[in-house]
Every structure is written in structure tokens, then in C-alpha cells.
Coordinates of C-alpha atoms in Angstrom, one line a residue:
M1 CA -12.2 14.9 8.4
G2 CA -15.6 15.9 8.3
K3 CA -17.0 19.5 9.5
R4 CA -14.6 21.9 10.3
G5 CA -13.0 21.4 13.7
R6 CA -14.3 17.8 14.3
M7 CA -10.9 16.1 13.9
C8 CA -9.8 13.2 11.8
P9 CA -10.1 9.9 13.6
D10 CA -6.9 8.5 10.8
L11 CA -5.2 11.1 12.2
F12 CA -5.5 11.4 16.1
P13 CA -7.2 8.1 17.6
D14 CA -5.9 9.1 20.9
L15 CA -6.4 12.8 21.1
L16 CA -10.2 12.0 20.3
E17 CA -10.9 10.3 23.5
C18 CA -10.0 13.4 25.3
S19 CA -13.2 15.1 26.0
S20 CA -11.6 18.8 26.0
F21 CA -10.7 18.1 22.4
S22 CA -14.6 17.0 21.1
S23 CA -17.9 17.6 22.0
S24 CA -20.7 15.1 21.7
S25 CA -22.6 17.8 21.4
P26 CA -24.5 18.4 18.2
A27 CA -24.5 22.0 18.7
N28 CA -21.0 22.2 19.3
D29 CA -20.5 20.6 15.5
D30 CA -19.2 23.4 14.4
V31 CA -16.9 25.0 17.6
D32 CA -13.3 24.5 16.2
R33 CA -12.0 24.2 19.7
I34 CA -8.8 22.7 19.3
S35 CA -7.8 25.4 16.6
E36 CA -8.3 27.9 19.4
L37 CA -5.6 26.1 21.6
P38 CA -3.1 28.7 22.3
D39 CA 0.5 28.1 19.7
V40 CA 2.1 26.5 22.7
L41 CA -0.3 23.8 23.3
R42 CA -0.7 23.0 19.5
L43 CA 3.1 22.3 18.9
H44 CA 2.9 20.4 21.8
I45 CA 0.5 18.0 20.4
L46 CA 2.4 18.1 17.3
S47 CA 5.2 17.1 19.4
L48 CA 3.6 13.9 20.4
L49 CA 2.8 13.1 16.6
P50 CA 4.9 11.2 14.0
L51 CA 6.6 13.5 11.1
K52 CA 3.8 12.3 8.3
S53 CA 0.3 12.4 10.7
A54 CA 2.4 16.0 11.7
I55 CA 2.7 17.3 8.5
R56 CA -1.3 16.0 7.3
T57 CA -2.8 18.4 10.4
G58 CA -2.8 21.3 7.9
V59 CA -6.0 19.7 6.5
L60 CA -7.3 20.9 9.6
S61 CA -7.6 24.6 9.1
S62 CA -5.8 27.6 8.1
K63 CA -4.3 28.2 11.7
W64 CA -2.7 24.5 11.4
R65 CA -1.0 24.6 8.0
G66 CA 2.4 24.8 7.9
L67 CA 2.9 24.7 11.8
W68 CA 4.2 21.2 11.7
A69 CA 7.7 22.6 11.0
H70 CA 7.8 24.7 13.9
R71 CA 7.4 21.8 16.5
W72 CA 11.0 21.2 17.1
P73 CA 13.6 24.2 17.9
D74 CA 14.7 25.6 14.8
P75 CA 15.8 24.7 12.0
S76 CA 13.4 21.5 12.5
S77 CA 15.3 20.1 9.3
L78 CA 18.8 19.8 8.1
F79 CA 20.5 20.2 4.8
L80 CA 23.8 20.2 4.6
S81 CA 26.2 20.0 2.0
S82 CA 29.8 20.1 0.9
C83 CA 29.0 22.6 -2.4
S84 CA 27.5 25.2 -0.1
A85 CA 29.9 24.8 2.7
S86 CA 33.0 25.1 -0.3
S87 CA 31.6 28.6 -1.1
S88 CA 32.5 29.8 2.3
A89 CA 35.5 28.2 2.9
P90 CA 37.9 30.5 4.4
T91 CA 40.9 31.5 2.6
G92 CA 43.8 28.8 2.6
S93 CA 41.4 26.1 3.5
T94 CA 40.5 23.3 1.5
E95 CA 36.6 22.3 0.5
E96 CA 37.0 18.9 2.7
D97 CA 38.3 20.8 5.7
A98 CA 35.3 23.5 5.4
F99 CA 32.5 21.1 5.1
V100 CA 33.6 18.8 7.9
S101 CA 34.3 22.2 10.3
T102 CA 31.1 23.7 9.3
T103 CA 28.8 20.9 9.5
N104 CA 30.6 20.2 13.1
R105 CA 29.4 23.9 14.1
C106 CA 26.3 23.9 13.0
L107 CA 25.1 20.5 15.0
A108 CA 26.8 22.0 17.7
K109 CA 25.2 24.9 17.8
R110 CA 22.0 23.7 17.2
G111 CA 22.4 21.3 20.4
R112 CA 20.9 17.1 20.6
R113 CA 17.4 18.5 20.0
R114 CA 14.6 16.6 18.3
I115 CA 15.1 16.8 14.5
D116 CA 12.8 16.0 11.9
S117 CA 14.6 15.4 8.8
L118 CA 18.8 15.7 7.9
V119 CA 20.6 15.4 4.6
L120 CA 24.2 15.0 4.5
S121 CA 26.0 15.5 0.8
F122 CA 29.2 15.2 0.2
H123 CA 31.8 14.1 -2.2
Q124 CA 34.2 11.0 -1.9
G125 CA 37.5 12.1 -0.2
Q126 CA 36.0 14.9 1.9
V127 CA 34.9 13.0 5.1
L128 CA 36.7 10.3 7.4
Q129 CA 34.5 7.4 9.0
S130 CA 35.4 8.9 12.4
D131 CA 33.2 12.3 11.1
L132 CA 30.5 10.1 10.0
K133 CA 30.2 8.6 12.9
Q134 CA 29.7 11.7 14.8
W135 CA 27.3 12.9 12.6
L136 CA 25.3 9.6 12.8
D137 CA 24.8 9.3 16.8
Y138 CA 23.9 13.1 16.5
A139 CA 21.2 11.9 14.1
A140 CA 20.2 9.3 16.4
A141 CA 20.2 11.2 19.3
C142 CA 18.2 13.6 17.8
S143 CA 15.6 10.9 17.1
V144 CA 15.6 11.9 13.7
E145 CA 12.7 10.8 11.6
D146 CA 14.0 11.1 8.2
F147 CA 17.8 10.5 7.3
H148 CA 19.1 11.3 3.5
L149 CA 23.2 10.7 3.3
Y150 CA 24.7 11.4 -0.3
V151 CA 28.5 10.1 -1.1
L152 CA 28.8 11.9 -4.7
P153 CA 31.7 10.7 -6.4
A154 CA 35.6 12.6 -5.8
E155 CA 35.5 16.0 -7.7
P156 CA 38.5 16.3 -10.7
A157 CA 41.2 18.5 -8.9
S158 CA 40.6 21.7 -10.7
A159 CA 44.4 22.7 -10.9
A160 CA 48.0 21.5 -10.1
S161 CA 48.0 24.3 -7.8
S162 CA 44.8 23.4 -5.3
Q163 CA 46.6 20.2 -5.5
T164 CA 49.8 21.4 -3.8
R165 CA 47.3 22.9 -1.2
R166 CA 46.5 19.7 0.6
N167 CA 47.3 19.0 3.8
N168 CA 48.3 15.2 4.7
N169 CA 44.9 14.9 6.3
S170 CA 42.9 15.4 3.5
I171 CA 45.3 13.2 1.5
N172 CA 44.4 10.2 3.9
R173 CA 40.9 11.3 3.5
R174 CA 40.6 10.7 -0.4
R175 CA 42.6 7.5 0.6
S176 CA 39.7 6.2 2.5
A177 CA 37.0 7.3 0.2
S178 CA 36.0 3.5 -0.2
S179 CA 36.0 2.9 3.4
L180 CA 33.2 5.0 4.2
I181 CA 30.4 2.6 5.9
F182 CA 27.2 2.3 7.0
H183 CA 26.1 0.2 9.8
F184 CA 22.6 -0.9 9.9
P185 CA 20.1 -0.3 11.7
M186 CA 20.5 3.2 13.0
D187 CA 20.4 3.9 15.9
S188 CA 17.3 6.4 16.0
P189 CA 14.3 4.8 17.2
L190 CA 11.9 7.1 15.3
L191 CA 13.2 6.7 11.8
I192 CA 11.1 6.0 9.4
R193 CA 12.7 6.9 6.4
L194 CA 16.4 6.4 4.7
S195 CA 17.5 6.9 1.9
L196 CA 21.4 6.2 1.1
R197 CA 24.2 7.2 -1.6
G198 CA 27.2 6.0 -2.6
I199 CA 28.4 4.1 0.7
H200 CA 29.3 0.8 1.7
L201 CA 26.5 -0.7 4.0
S202 CA 27.2 -3.5 6.1
A203 CA 24.0 -5.4 8.2
A204 CA 24.1 -7.5 11.3
N205 CA 21.3 -9.5 12.4
S206 CA 19.3 -7.2 14.7
A207 CA 16.1 -6.3 15.9
S208 CA 13.0 -5.0 13.9
T209 CA 12.8 -1.5 13.1
R210 CA 10.1 0.9 12.2
L211 CA 11.6 1.8 8.7
E212 CA 9.0 2.1 6.6
I213 CA 10.8 3.9 3.3
L214 CA 14.2 2.4 2.1
A215 CA 16.5 3.7 -0.8
L216 CA 19.6 2.2 -1.8
H217 CA 21.2 3.8 -4.7
S218 CA 24.8 3.6 -5.9
V219 CA 24.9 1.3 -2.5
T220 CA 27.4 -1.8 -2.1
L221 CA 26.4 -4.6 0.0
S222 CA 25.5 -8.1 -0.5
D223 CA 22.7 -10.2 -1.4
A224 CA 22.9 -11.4 2.5
A225 CA 23.1 -7.7 3.5
L226 CA 20.1 -7.1 1.6
R227 CA 17.8 -9.9 3.1
K228 CA 18.9 -8.7 6.7
V229 CA 17.9 -5.3 6.1
V230 CA 14.8 -6.3 4.6
A231 CA 14.0 -8.3 7.1
A232 CA 14.6 -6.2 10.1
C233 CA 12.1 -3.9 8.4
P234 CA 8.3 -5.2 9.1
L235 CA 6.7 -2.0 8.4
L236 CA 8.7 -1.5 5.2
R237 CA 6.4 0.3 2.4
C238 CA 8.7 1.1 -0.4
L239 CA 11.9 -0.3 -1.5
D240 CA 14.0 1.3 -4.1
I241 CA 16.8 -0.1 -5.6
R242 CA 19.1 1.4 -7.9
R243 CA 22.4 1.2 -9.6
C244 CA 23.6 -1.4 -6.9
R245 CA 26.4 -3.3 -9.0
D246 CA 26.8 -6.2 -6.5
F247 CA 23.9 -7.7 -6.6
R248 CA 23.7 -11.4 -8.1
R249 CA 20.6 -12.5 -6.8
I250 CA 18.3 -9.8 -5.7
Q251 CA 15.5 -12.0 -2.8
I252 CA 13.2 -9.3 -1.1
S253 CA 11.0 -11.4 1.3
A254 CA 9.2 -9.3 3.1
S255 CA 8.8 -9.8 7.0
G256 CA 5.6 -7.9 7.0
P257 CA 2.3 -7.5 5.1
H258 CA 3.0 -4.1 4.6
L259 CA 5.4 -3.9 1.2
K260 CA 3.4 -1.4 -1.4
S261 CA 6.3 -0.5 -3.9
L262 CA 9.5 -1.6 -4.8
T263 CA 11.7 -0.7 -7.6
V264 CA 15.0 -2.1 -8.9
V265 CA 17.0 0.0 -11.6
D266 CA 19.9 -0.8 -13.4
C267 CA 22.2 -3.6 -11.1
P268 CA 23.8 -5.2 -13.8
K269 CA 25.5 -8.3 -12.2
A270 CA 21.6 -9.0 -11.0
N271 CA 20.1 -12.5 -13.3
E272 CA 17.4 -13.2 -10.4
L273 CA 14.8 -11.2 -8.9
I274 CA 12.7 -13.4 -5.8
V275 CA 9.8 -11.5 -4.0
T276 CA 8.2 -13.5 -1.0
S277 CA 6.4 -12.8 1.2
A278 CA 4.5 -9.6 0.0
P279 CA 0.7 -10.1 0.0
G280 CA 0.2 -6.0 0.2
L281 CA 2.7 -5.5 -2.9
R282 CA 0.8 -3.6 -5.9
S283 CA 3.6 -1.0 -7.3
F284 CA 6.9 -2.5 -9.6
R285 CA 8.9 -1.0 -11.6
F286 CA 12.1 -2.8 -12.9
C287 CA 14.2 -1.1 -15.6
G288 CA 17.5 -2.6 -16.8
T289 CA 19.4 -5.8 -18.5
F290 CA 16.3 -8.8 -18.3
L291 CA 17.2 -10.9 -15.7
S292 CA 17.1 -15.1 -16.5
R293 CA 14.4 -15.3 -13.4
Y294 CA 11.7 -13.3 -12.1
S295 CA 9.6 -15.0 -9.6
I296 CA 7.0 -12.3 -7.9
E297 CA 4.8 -14.3 -5.4
N298 CA 2.0 -12.0 -5.5
A299 CA 2.0 -11.1 -9.1
Y300 CA -1.6 -11.4 -9.3
G301 CA -2.0 -8.6 -6.6
L302 CA 0.2 -6.2 -8.8
E303 CA -1.6 -2.6 -9.9
E304 CA 1.0 -0.9 -11.5
V305 CA 4.1 -2.2 -13.8
Y306 CA 6.8 -0.6 -15.1
F307 CA 9.1 -3.4 -17.0
T308 CA 11.6 -1.5 -19.6
S309 CA 15.4 -1.7 -20.5
A310 CA 17.5 0.2 -22.5
V311 CA 19.8 -2.5 -23.2
P312 CA 20.8 -2.8 -26.8
N313 CA 20.3 -6.5 -27.2
L314 CA 21.2 -8.5 -30.5
S315 CA 19.8 -11.5 -29.2
L316 CA 17.2 -11.8 -27.2
P317 CA 18.6 -13.5 -23.3
N318 CA 17.1 -15.9 -21.6
S319 CA 14.1 -15.3 -19.4
N320 CA 10.7 -16.2 -18.1
W321 CA 9.9 -12.8 -17.6
V322 CA 7.0 -12.7 -19.5
S323 CA 5.7 -16.2 -18.0
S324 CA 5.7 -13.8 -14.7
F325 CA 3.9 -11.2 -17.1
E326 CA 0.9 -13.4 -17.6
R327 CA 0.0 -13.4 -14.4
L328 CA -0.2 -9.7 -14.0
A329 CA -4.8 -9.9 -14.1
N330 CA -4.9 -7.1 -11.8
V331 CA -2.5 -4.2 -13.1
T332 CA -4.3 -1.0 -14.1
A333 CA -1.4 0.7 -15.3
L334 CA 1.5 -1.0 -17.5
T335 CA 4.6 0.5 -18.9
L336 CA 6.4 -1.1 -21.2
C337 CA 9.3 -0.6 -23.3
S338 CA 9.9 -1.9 -26.6
H339 CA 12.3 -4.9 -26.0
A340 CA 9.9 -6.0 -23.6
L341 CA 7.3 -5.8 -26.5
Q342 CA 9.5 -8.4 -28.8
Y343 CA 9.6 -10.7 -26.0
I344 CA 6.3 -10.8 -26.0
A345 CA 6.0 -11.0 -30.1
V346 CA 8.6 -14.0 -30.3
R347 CA 6.6 -15.9 -27.6
G348 CA 3.3 -15.4 -29.4
A349 CA 4.5 -16.2 -33.0
G350 CA 1.7 -18.5 -34.3
K351 CA -0.6 -18.0 -31.8
V352 CA -4.1 -17.6 -33.3
G353 CA -5.8 -16.0 -30.7
P354 CA -5.2 -13.5 -27.6
M355 CA -3.0 -15.3 -25.0
R356 CA -4.2 -13.1 -22.1
S357 CA -6.7 -10.5 -21.2
L358 CA -5.7 -7.4 -19.0
Y359 CA -8.9 -7.1 -18.1
R360 CA -8.0 -4.3 -15.8
L361 CA -6.1 -2.5 -18.0
E362 CA -6.9 1.2 -17.9
E363 CA -3.8 3.1 -18.7
L364 CA -0.6 1.8 -21.4
Q365 CA 2.5 3.5 -21.9
L366 CA 5.2 2.2 -24.9
L367 CA 8.4 3.4 -24.2
M368 CA 9.7 2.9 -28.3
L369 CA 13.4 2.9 -28.5
M370 CA 13.1 2.3 -32.0
M371 CA 10.4 3.2 -34.7
S372 CA 11.4 0.4 -37.7
D373 CA 8.9 -2.1 -39.0
T374 CA 10.4 -4.6 -36.5
S375 CA 9.1 -2.4 -33.6
L376 CA 5.8 -1.9 -35.3
N377 CA 4.8 -5.6 -35.7
D378 CA 6.1 -5.9 -32.4
L379 CA 3.5 -3.0 -30.9
F380 CA 0.7 -4.6 -33.0
S381 CA 1.3 -8.1 -31.3
F382 CA 1.1 -6.9 -28.0
L383 CA -2.6 -5.6 -29.2
R384 CA -3.2 -8.5 -30.5
L385 CA -2.3 -10.8 -28.0
Y386 CA -3.2 -9.4 -24.7
Q387 CA -6.5 -8.1 -24.6
C388 CA -7.0 -4.8 -23.1
P389 CA -10.8 -4.4 -22.7
V390 CA -11.4 -1.5 -20.6
L391 CA -8.0 0.4 -21.5
E392 CA -8.8 4.6 -21.5
R393 CA -5.4 6.0 -21.8
L394 CA -2.5 4.9 -24.2
F395 CA 0.7 7.1 -23.8
V396 CA 3.6 6.5 -27.2
E397 CA 7.3 7.6 -26.5
L398 CA 8.6 7.5 -29.6
P399 CA 12.3 7.6 -29.9
T400 CA 14.3 11.1 -30.3
C401 CA 16.7 10.0 -32.7
N402 CA 16.2 10.3 -36.7
D403 CA 15.6 6.5 -37.1
Q404 CA 13.6 7.1 -40.7
H405 CA 15.4 4.5 -42.4
A406 CA 14.8 2.1 -39.7
E407 CA 12.0 0.0 -41.5
N408 CA 14.2 -0.9 -44.1
F409 CA 16.8 -2.6 -41.6
M410 CA 15.6 -6.4 -42.7
E411 CA 12.6 -7.7 -45.0
I412 CA 10.0 -9.0 -42.5
E413 CA 6.4 -9.7 -43.1
D414 CA 4.2 -7.0 -41.6
E415 CA 1.5 -8.0 -38.5
E416 CA -1.6 -7.4 -39.0
P417 CA -2.9 -5.0 -37.1
P418 CA -5.4 -6.2 -34.8
K419 CA -9.1 -5.3 -34.9
D420 CA -11.6 -3.9 -32.0
C421 CA -9.5 -3.6 -29.7
L422 CA -9.7 -0.5 -28.7
D423 CA -13.4 0.6 -27.9
K424 CA -13.0 2.4 -24.7
L425 CA -9.8 4.3 -24.8
K426 CA -10.5 7.7 -24.7
T427 CA -7.1 9.3 -24.8
I428 CA -4.1 9.4 -26.7
K429 CA -0.6 10.8 -26.3
V430 CA 2.4 11.0 -28.9
R431 CA 5.8 12.6 -28.0
N432 CA 8.8 13.0 -30.4
Y433 CA 6.7 12.4 -33.3
K434 CA 8.6 13.0 -36.5
G435 CA 6.5 12.0 -39.0
H436 CA 8.1 8.7 -40.3
H437 CA 6.6 6.4 -42.3
N438 CA 6.0 4.1 -39.3
E439 CA 4.9 6.8 -36.9
V440 CA 2.3 7.8 -39.7
R441 CA 0.9 3.8 -39.6
L442 CA 1.0 3.9 -35.9
V443 CA -1.4 7.4 -35.6
Q444 CA -3.2 6.2 -38.6
Y445 CA -4.3 2.7 -36.9
L446 CA -5.0 4.3 -33.7
L447 CA -7.8 7.0 -34.9
L448 CA -8.8 4.3 -37.4
K449 CA -9.7 1.9 -34.4
A450 CA -10.4 4.1 -31.1
T451 CA -14.0 4.6 -31.9
N452 CA -15.0 6.5 -28.4
L453 CA -11.4 8.5 -28.4
N454 CA -11.9 12.4 -27.5
S455 CA -8.3 13.6 -28.4
L456 CA -5.5 12.6 -29.5
V457 CA -2.2 15.0 -28.5
V458 CA 0.7 15.1 -30.8
I459 CA 3.6 16.3 -29.9
V460 CA 6.9 17.5 -31.7
S461 CA 10.3 19.1 -30.7
R462 CA 12.1 21.7 -32.9
E463 CA 15.2 19.2 -32.1
S464 CA 13.6 16.0 -33.6
L465 CA 12.5 17.6 -37.0
E466 CA 14.3 15.9 -39.7
P467 CA 17.3 18.5 -41.1
E468 CA 16.2 18.9 -44.3
Y469 CA 13.5 20.8 -42.6
S470 CA 15.5 22.3 -39.9
K471 CA 15.8 25.9 -41.1
E472 CA 11.6 26.9 -42.0
P473 CA 10.3 24.4 -38.5
S474 CA 7.5 26.3 -39.0
S475 CA 6.7 25.4 -42.5
R476 CA 7.2 21.7 -41.2
L477 CA 5.1 21.5 -38.2
R478 CA 2.0 22.8 -40.4
F479 CA 2.7 20.3 -42.8
L480 CA 2.9 17.4 -39.8
H481 CA -0.6 19.0 -38.2
L482 CA -2.2 19.3 -42.2
Q483 CA -1.1 15.7 -42.3
L484 CA -2.9 14.0 -39.0
S485 CA -5.7 16.8 -39.9
L486 CA -6.6 14.3 -43.1
F487 CA -6.6 10.7 -41.3
T488 CA -9.8 8.9 -40.6
K489 CA -10.9 9.1 -37.6
A490 CA -13.4 6.9 -36.6
S491 CA -14.3 8.6 -33.4
E492 CA -16.3 12.0 -34.7
N493 CA -15.7 13.7 -31.3
A494 CA -11.8 13.1 -31.5
Q495 CA -9.5 16.0 -31.0
I496 CA -6.6 16.4 -32.6
V497 CA -3.8 18.6 -30.5
F498 CA -1.0 19.2 -31.8
C499 CA 2.2 21.1 -30.5
E500 CA 6.1 21.6 -30.2
C501 CA 6.2 20.9 -26.2
D502 CA 4.4 19.3 -23.5
I503 CA 2.2 21.9 -22.1
D504 CA -0.3 19.3 -21.7
G505 CA -0.7 18.4 -18.2
F506 CA -1.7 15.3 -18.7
Q507 CA 0.8 12.7 -17.2
P508 CA 0.9 9.1 -17.3
T509 CA 1.3 7.2 -14.2
H510 CA 5.0 6.5 -14.4
S511 CA 6.2 9.8 -15.3
E512 CA 9.4 9.3 -13.9
A513 CA 12.2 8.3 -16.8
F514 CA 15.0 6.0 -15.6
F515 CA 17.1 6.4 -19.1
K516 CA 17.5 8.7 -21.8
F517 CA 15.8 8.0 -25.4

């Protein structure tokens, strides 16, 4: 959008063709004619736009801000949860009956009118398949654009007396908890975003849908069903798969060039991940057990990569992930865990020079599950093997556990810290600092090698302090701060900020945590 009152062509390509909403006269450039229209006309304009475009009209002027929420009769967005329904349940009725009856009354009162967003959240055993089908039909009839269906684990019985009050209908519901099925695709012609959790999904060969965002969490579906779902979504931009336990071979073959983001988290039975026909893929996030095979056809185009595993490994499973990693020529933001660093160190053992240059990497985040001698050596190996000539931001997440003796776990030869690899580094943030031997070694190395460093932010929490200092945490904090201030700094302008909590707004690109340290 240029001057106030001139419409953004990306938002309204069709409306700009109408002379009543724009003027070719330079004298009228500052006249916000469209915002002066009556509310009824502006609401009508919003009703012609997709949800995401309607929301974006808020940038036009203050008169448009938030108006999109009223383009359909209230309520244009519904959040229906069994938790809120149970609190208002009549005496003598069960939570299951209360949620179903409350939901039915709410939808009947609203009527079958357009709706932007609908969220249904309930526990296993509270809803029959017939109830779910009725609500899905309602959502489709209202042309919902944003639909969320969350089937949460069944709640344990609170007391034996409450169990005796359950009628036969409630018992049948609980017995049929595992049979709730979502049939893909949903019939809503305008559906853009779909989020499913804790349900069985069946998919048949179907015509193309308009779906752009798909999230599957703890969903039961086969490898073949996933392929059918993706094939039916040529406009898919974001695919998020989490804790789907039946996958063996995750194969993503995008039927269009729009797929930008792929997330795969904790699919324990999977051993292969294959991504083809996705030339636009820019973000890839993976967390879980290392797979035997990774094949990403457009790895060279990836710009943001998150690769971690919280599963402890006594030995490194066979995996080709490092070979795939070496194709990340254009990555700008990278997150790795200490297990991933171990793979890289083993592959690069005996190498004299660097294996690969991450010449566009600007941000690196390291999630250290341990800080043993081996872990620190693996970190140094990564910096030695992979040159990062433009690295500006470094985030290091240290373990929360008290592992000060981890460096004595085995006798190993220290890795020689790399030289002259952090010339462009400007900001470092270290979390969960406890002042243990290898943590001190790491911070000393970073301060000594980062010649253009502006700031080092060190965060330590009271819970992570050593037990012998727990009675006097303030004295321990003062000691750690003094220790850091005495370290040699290569950059005269480097400031050291030391605090107990993360008060700094500086966060990594990958700020979502998929596992706890």
C-alpha cells in the first residue's frame, strides 16, 4: 500500500478495476474514498474475500482494523470445548451428554451461515461418530475456512460414584472411542486450514482441494493415506506431522510448487522420509529418532533447518542424514542437537580440512543434551568441518540437569578448537549456564575467537545452580558474573549481560521446543 487510501493490489486485485474505488487523478491520491463507505458496504466487500485477505485489510486504515471479524453474523468464530461444557452441565447429566447437547444447541441457534473458524475439542468417549458427522456436515454447509478438531485422551474417572451414574449411552460412547473417523477431504469448498488431533483419518482418491495448511497430531493413518491427502492438496503451503505412530515410510510428493514448510516430530515407527516434487520447500523441521534414510529432493533450496533428537543413543544408528545435511548450501538458520553433532564428528574423523562451507548461514542454534568432554569436542568438530563465514548469531542451550561430572565419563583426546571461524559473530546467547568446566571452556573459546562480538547474553536460573550454593544463590550468581568478566575478549566492544531469567527479547528463529531438556 502506498499513500493512505490507495489499495494494495496484492489484497484487492479485482476491486482495483472498479473506478468507484480508485481514481487516476493525482489530486485525489490522499482521499481515502473506500474507508468512507458505509459499514454495510465495507462488510460486503470483506465477505467477498478469503479469510486471510480479509484479516490483512486491517493495514488499510484504523477504520478497517478488526472489521473482518464482523463480516459474518456473530459469532463468526466458534470454540466449543467439553471442558467449558462440563462446568455448566445440569445436575444429574454426564459430561458427555452436556457437551453434545450444548454443542447441538449452539449450532442450531446460530443457523447454517458462513463461518470463518470452528474449533471442536473433546475427550475420547464423549462423542459418537453420528454426533461428529453431524458437526462436520454443519461446518461444511457453513463453508468454514479454518477448522480444528481435537480428540484428547480419555479422562480418568474421578470417583466410583460418578461412574455408577453413567447411563448405557455414555458407556457405548466410551466403547466406541477408538472408532471416531475423519473422512478426507472435508466437503467445505473454502477450507484453507485443517488441524486434526487424536482421530483416525481415512482418505480416498479425490479431486483437488483448496487446503493450504494441514496439521496432523497423534492422528492414525497409513502411509498410503498420507500420500493421498498430500496429492489432493496442490495449494498446500505448510504440512505439520507430529506423533503419528503408524508411519513407516513418510513420503511427501507435493502436487504443486507451493509447499514451503514441512515439520515431522516424533513418529517412532518411521524409518524413511522422502520428499519429492517440492521445489518451493524452504523450511524443514525434524525431531525424533534418527531415520535410516532421508531424501529431500530440493535440499539445496532449504533456508531454515531444525534437526534434533531427544532419544538417548548408546550407539549411533545407521543413517544417511549427514549426507543429506551436506547439501544444505543455502541454509540461513540452522538448529542442531548434540546427537546430530556427534554424527557429524564421527563422519569427519580424520579429516584435515573443512568438509563443506555453509556460506549463507547467519544463525546457528545448538541444543546440548549433555556437556561432557565428548559433547564439547563434537561442537568443536562441527565448527572445524563446516565453515560459517557469515555467521552472526549463535544460540547455545545447555542442559538443565546438573552434569558437572559428565566430562569424566570417558577418557578421550581433546579436539583442537578451530581458529578464525567466528569473525562475523555479533551476538551470542547461552541459556542454563551453571559454570561447569566444559561450559566455561566453551564461553572462553567464544569470547576469544569472536573478534567482532557486540554482546554475550548468559542466562542462569536458580533451579540450575549447584546444590552446595542453593542456600546462597546470590553469592553464586555474583561469582559466575565475576568469572565471566575476567575472561579474555577478542572484541573490545563486547558487552556481557548476565541474568537469572530470559528477559532479553532476542530469540532464535526456531524458538518452539519439541522436547524438554
